[in-house]
Short mmCIF file of C-alpha atoms in Angstrom, two decimals:
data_model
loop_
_atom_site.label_atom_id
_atom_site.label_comp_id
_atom_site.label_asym_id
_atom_site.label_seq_id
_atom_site.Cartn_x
_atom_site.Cartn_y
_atom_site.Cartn_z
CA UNK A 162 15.73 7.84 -9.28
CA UNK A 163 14.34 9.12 -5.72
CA UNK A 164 16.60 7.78 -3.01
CA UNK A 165 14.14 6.55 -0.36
CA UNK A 166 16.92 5.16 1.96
CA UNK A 167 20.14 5.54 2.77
CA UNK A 168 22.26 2.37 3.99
CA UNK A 169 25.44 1.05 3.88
CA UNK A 170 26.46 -2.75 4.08
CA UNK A 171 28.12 -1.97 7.74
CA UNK A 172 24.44 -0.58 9.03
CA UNK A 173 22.52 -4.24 7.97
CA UNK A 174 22.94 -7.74 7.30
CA UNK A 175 23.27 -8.41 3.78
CA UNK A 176 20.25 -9.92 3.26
CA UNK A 177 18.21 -6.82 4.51
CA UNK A 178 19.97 -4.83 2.70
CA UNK A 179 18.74 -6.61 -0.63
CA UNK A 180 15.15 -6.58 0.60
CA UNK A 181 15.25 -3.31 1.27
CA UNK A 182 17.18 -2.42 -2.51
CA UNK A 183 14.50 -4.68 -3.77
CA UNK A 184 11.37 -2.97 -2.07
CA UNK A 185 12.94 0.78 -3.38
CA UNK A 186 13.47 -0.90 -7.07
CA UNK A 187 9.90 -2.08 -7.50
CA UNK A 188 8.41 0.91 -5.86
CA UNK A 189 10.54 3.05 -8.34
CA UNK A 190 9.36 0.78 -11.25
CA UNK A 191 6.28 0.99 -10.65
CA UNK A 192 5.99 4.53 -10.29
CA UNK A 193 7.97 5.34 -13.15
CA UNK A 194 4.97 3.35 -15.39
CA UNK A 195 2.31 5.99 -14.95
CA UNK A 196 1.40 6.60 -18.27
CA UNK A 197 3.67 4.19 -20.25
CA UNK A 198 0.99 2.02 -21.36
CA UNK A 199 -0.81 1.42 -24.59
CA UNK A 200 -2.89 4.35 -26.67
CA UNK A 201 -6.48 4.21 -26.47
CA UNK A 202 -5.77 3.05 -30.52
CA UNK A 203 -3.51 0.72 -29.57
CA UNK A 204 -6.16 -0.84 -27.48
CA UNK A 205 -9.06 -0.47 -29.73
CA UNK A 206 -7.39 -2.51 -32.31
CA UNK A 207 -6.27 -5.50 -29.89
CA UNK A 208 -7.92 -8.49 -30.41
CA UNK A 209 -9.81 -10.51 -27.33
CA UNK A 210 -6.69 -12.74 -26.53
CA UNK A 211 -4.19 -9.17 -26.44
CA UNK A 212 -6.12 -7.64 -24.39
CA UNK A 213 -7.25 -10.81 -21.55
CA UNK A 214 -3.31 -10.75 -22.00
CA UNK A 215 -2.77 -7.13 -21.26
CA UNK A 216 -5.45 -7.37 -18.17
CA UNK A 217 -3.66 -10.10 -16.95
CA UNK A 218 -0.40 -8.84 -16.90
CA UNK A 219 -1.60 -5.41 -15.30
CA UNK A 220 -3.46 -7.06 -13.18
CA UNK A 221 0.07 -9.23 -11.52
CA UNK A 222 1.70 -6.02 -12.27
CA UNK A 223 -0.68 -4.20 -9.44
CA UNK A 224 -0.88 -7.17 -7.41
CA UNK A 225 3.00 -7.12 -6.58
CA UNK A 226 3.06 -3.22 -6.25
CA UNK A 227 0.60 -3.96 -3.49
CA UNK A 228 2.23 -6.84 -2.01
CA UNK A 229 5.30 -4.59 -1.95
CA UNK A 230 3.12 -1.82 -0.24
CA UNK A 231 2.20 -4.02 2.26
CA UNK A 232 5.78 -5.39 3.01
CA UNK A 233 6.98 -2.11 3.47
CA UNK A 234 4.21 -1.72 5.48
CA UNK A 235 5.11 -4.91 7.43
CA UNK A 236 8.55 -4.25 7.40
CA UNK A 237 8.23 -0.33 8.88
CA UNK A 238 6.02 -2.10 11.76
CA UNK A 239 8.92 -4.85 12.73
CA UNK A 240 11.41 -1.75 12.96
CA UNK A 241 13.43 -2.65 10.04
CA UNK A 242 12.37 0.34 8.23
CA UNK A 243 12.84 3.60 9.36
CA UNK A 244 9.54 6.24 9.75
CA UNK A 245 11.10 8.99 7.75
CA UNK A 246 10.93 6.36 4.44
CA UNK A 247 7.60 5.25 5.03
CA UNK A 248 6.73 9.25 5.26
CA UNK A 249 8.71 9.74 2.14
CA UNK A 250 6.69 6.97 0.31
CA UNK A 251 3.37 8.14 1.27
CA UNK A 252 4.83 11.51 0.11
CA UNK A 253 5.40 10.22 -3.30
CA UNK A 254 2.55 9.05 -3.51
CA UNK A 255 0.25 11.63 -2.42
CA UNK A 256 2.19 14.65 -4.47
CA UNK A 257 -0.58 15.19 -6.98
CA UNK A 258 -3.52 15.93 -5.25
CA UNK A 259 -4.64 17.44 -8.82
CA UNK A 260 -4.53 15.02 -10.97
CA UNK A 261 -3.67 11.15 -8.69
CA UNK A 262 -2.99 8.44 -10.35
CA UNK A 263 -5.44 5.94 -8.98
CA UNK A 264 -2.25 2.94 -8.77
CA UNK A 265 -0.41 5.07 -6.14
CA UNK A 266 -3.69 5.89 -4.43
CA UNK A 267 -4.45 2.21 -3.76
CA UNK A 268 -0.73 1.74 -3.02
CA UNK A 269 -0.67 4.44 -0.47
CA UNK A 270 -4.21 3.11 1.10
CA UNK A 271 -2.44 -0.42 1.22
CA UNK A 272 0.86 1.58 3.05
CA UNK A 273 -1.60 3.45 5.29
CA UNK A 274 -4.02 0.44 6.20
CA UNK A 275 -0.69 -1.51 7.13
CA UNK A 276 1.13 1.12 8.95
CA UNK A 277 -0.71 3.96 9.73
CA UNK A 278 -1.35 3.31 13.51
CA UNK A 279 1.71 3.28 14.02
CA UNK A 280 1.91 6.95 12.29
CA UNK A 281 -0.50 8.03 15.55
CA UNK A 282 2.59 9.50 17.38
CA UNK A 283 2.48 13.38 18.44
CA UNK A 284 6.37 13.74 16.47
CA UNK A 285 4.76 13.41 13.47
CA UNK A 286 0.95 15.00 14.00
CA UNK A 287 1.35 17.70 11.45
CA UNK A 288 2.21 15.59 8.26
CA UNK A 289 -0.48 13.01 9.62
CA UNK A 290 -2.99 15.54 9.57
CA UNK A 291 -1.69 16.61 5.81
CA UNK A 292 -1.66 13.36 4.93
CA UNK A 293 -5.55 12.63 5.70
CA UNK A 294 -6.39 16.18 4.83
CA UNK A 295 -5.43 15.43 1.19
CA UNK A 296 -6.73 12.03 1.50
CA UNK A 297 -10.30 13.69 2.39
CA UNK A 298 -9.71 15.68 -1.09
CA UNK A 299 -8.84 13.19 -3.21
CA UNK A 300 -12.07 10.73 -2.19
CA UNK A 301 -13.99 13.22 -4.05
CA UNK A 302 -12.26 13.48 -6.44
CA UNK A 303 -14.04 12.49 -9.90
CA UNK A 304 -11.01 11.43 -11.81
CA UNK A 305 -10.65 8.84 -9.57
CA UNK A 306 -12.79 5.14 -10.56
CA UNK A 307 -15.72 4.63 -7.44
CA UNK A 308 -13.20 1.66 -6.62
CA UNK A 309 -10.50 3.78 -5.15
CA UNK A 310 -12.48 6.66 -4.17
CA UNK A 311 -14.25 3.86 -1.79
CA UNK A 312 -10.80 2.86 -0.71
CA UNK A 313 -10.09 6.39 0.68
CA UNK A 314 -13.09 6.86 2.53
CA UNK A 315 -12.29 3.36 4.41
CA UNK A 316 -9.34 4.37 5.01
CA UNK A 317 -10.62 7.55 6.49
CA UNK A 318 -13.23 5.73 8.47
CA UNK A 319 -10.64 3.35 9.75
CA UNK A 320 -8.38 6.05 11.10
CA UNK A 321 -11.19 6.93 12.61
CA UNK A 322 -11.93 4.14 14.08
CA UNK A 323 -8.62 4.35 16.00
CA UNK A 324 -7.30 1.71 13.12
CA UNK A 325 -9.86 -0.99 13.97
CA UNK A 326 -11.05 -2.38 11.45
CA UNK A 327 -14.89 -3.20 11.03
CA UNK A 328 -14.77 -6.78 10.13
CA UNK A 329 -11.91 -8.78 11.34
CA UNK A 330 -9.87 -10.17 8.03
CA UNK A 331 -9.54 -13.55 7.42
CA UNK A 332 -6.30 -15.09 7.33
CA UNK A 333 -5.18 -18.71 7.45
CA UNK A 334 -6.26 -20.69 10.56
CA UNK A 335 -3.73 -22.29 13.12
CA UNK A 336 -3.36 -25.42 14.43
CA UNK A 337 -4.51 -24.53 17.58
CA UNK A 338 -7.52 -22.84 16.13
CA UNK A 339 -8.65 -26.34 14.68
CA UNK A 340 -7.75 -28.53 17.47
CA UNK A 341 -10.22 -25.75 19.48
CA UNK A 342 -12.95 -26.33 16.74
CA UNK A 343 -12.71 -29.91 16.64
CA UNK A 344 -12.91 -29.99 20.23
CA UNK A 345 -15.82 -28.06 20.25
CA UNK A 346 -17.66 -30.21 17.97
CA UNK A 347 -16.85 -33.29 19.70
CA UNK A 348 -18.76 -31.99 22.63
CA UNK A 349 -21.62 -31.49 20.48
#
């Protein structure tokens, strides 16, 4: 297994500590499924319900590994992760420029669209600049499906546009945010 991190029980409260054991087991999972799936026979010969089934399952299956992308992410912002293993995940994940595997490419554009301001610091300039070099390959690359190709180029034009992003996501609204909206309309 690749060792992302190195702790101890004496450098973190126990509960960290199995967040972060957590976070390096699924990322190690998932990375270790590249290729472990069915043969194109295997999947010729599934019937309707096996494969809405199979769909299904990848489709949780990529869901978490991007949830846990973005929770590294998350985590690497609030300074409970250290830089050097969110540089040695986005390593692992960009190693093979020749032939990506388009699950760590949308992992690594989740990592990068979560953290990657914070990866604007002049300590660590050259492997940015590696890191978006390769990522300026591999969005023409033609292995890749349009989907993820399209994910690298946002993420290119978002570093570009000093991490802002064009449309402001939507998230869940406050309390305050509704007591300001229904205030508004009662003036109406």
């Amino acid at each position: 297994t690749t060792e992302i991190y190195t702790l101890s029980l004496h450098d973190a409260l126990p509960i960290c500590w199995v967040l972060l054991s957590t976070c390096q087991d699924e990322f190690e999972v998932n990375r270790s499924r590249h290729g472990s799936g069915p043969s194109a026979e295997a999947i010729a010969a599934e019937t309707p319900l096996e494969t809405a089934q199979r769909e299904h399952a990848d489709m949780k299956r990529r869901k978490r590994m991007l949830g846990n992308m973005r929770f590294i992410g998350e985590l690497g912002k609030k300074n409970m992760l250290a830089e050097r293993i969110i540089h040695q995940c986005l390593n692992l994940l960009l190693r093979d420029a020749t032939n990506p595997h388009p699950d760590d490419m949308e992992a690594m554009c989740m990592l990068m669209s979560t953290y990657g301001a914070r990866l604007e610091n002049p300590s660590y300039a050259k492997h940015v600049h590696e890191y978006f070099e390769r990522i300026k390959l591999l969005s023409k690359h033609k292995v890749l499906p349009p989907r993820i190709r399209f994910g690298l180029i946002d993420l290119l034009e978002l570093r570009d546009n000093q991490w802002e992003a064009r449309r402001k996501v939507e998230g869940p609204t406050t309390i305050d945010e509704v007591h300001e909206e229904e205030i508004g309309r009662a003036h109406v």
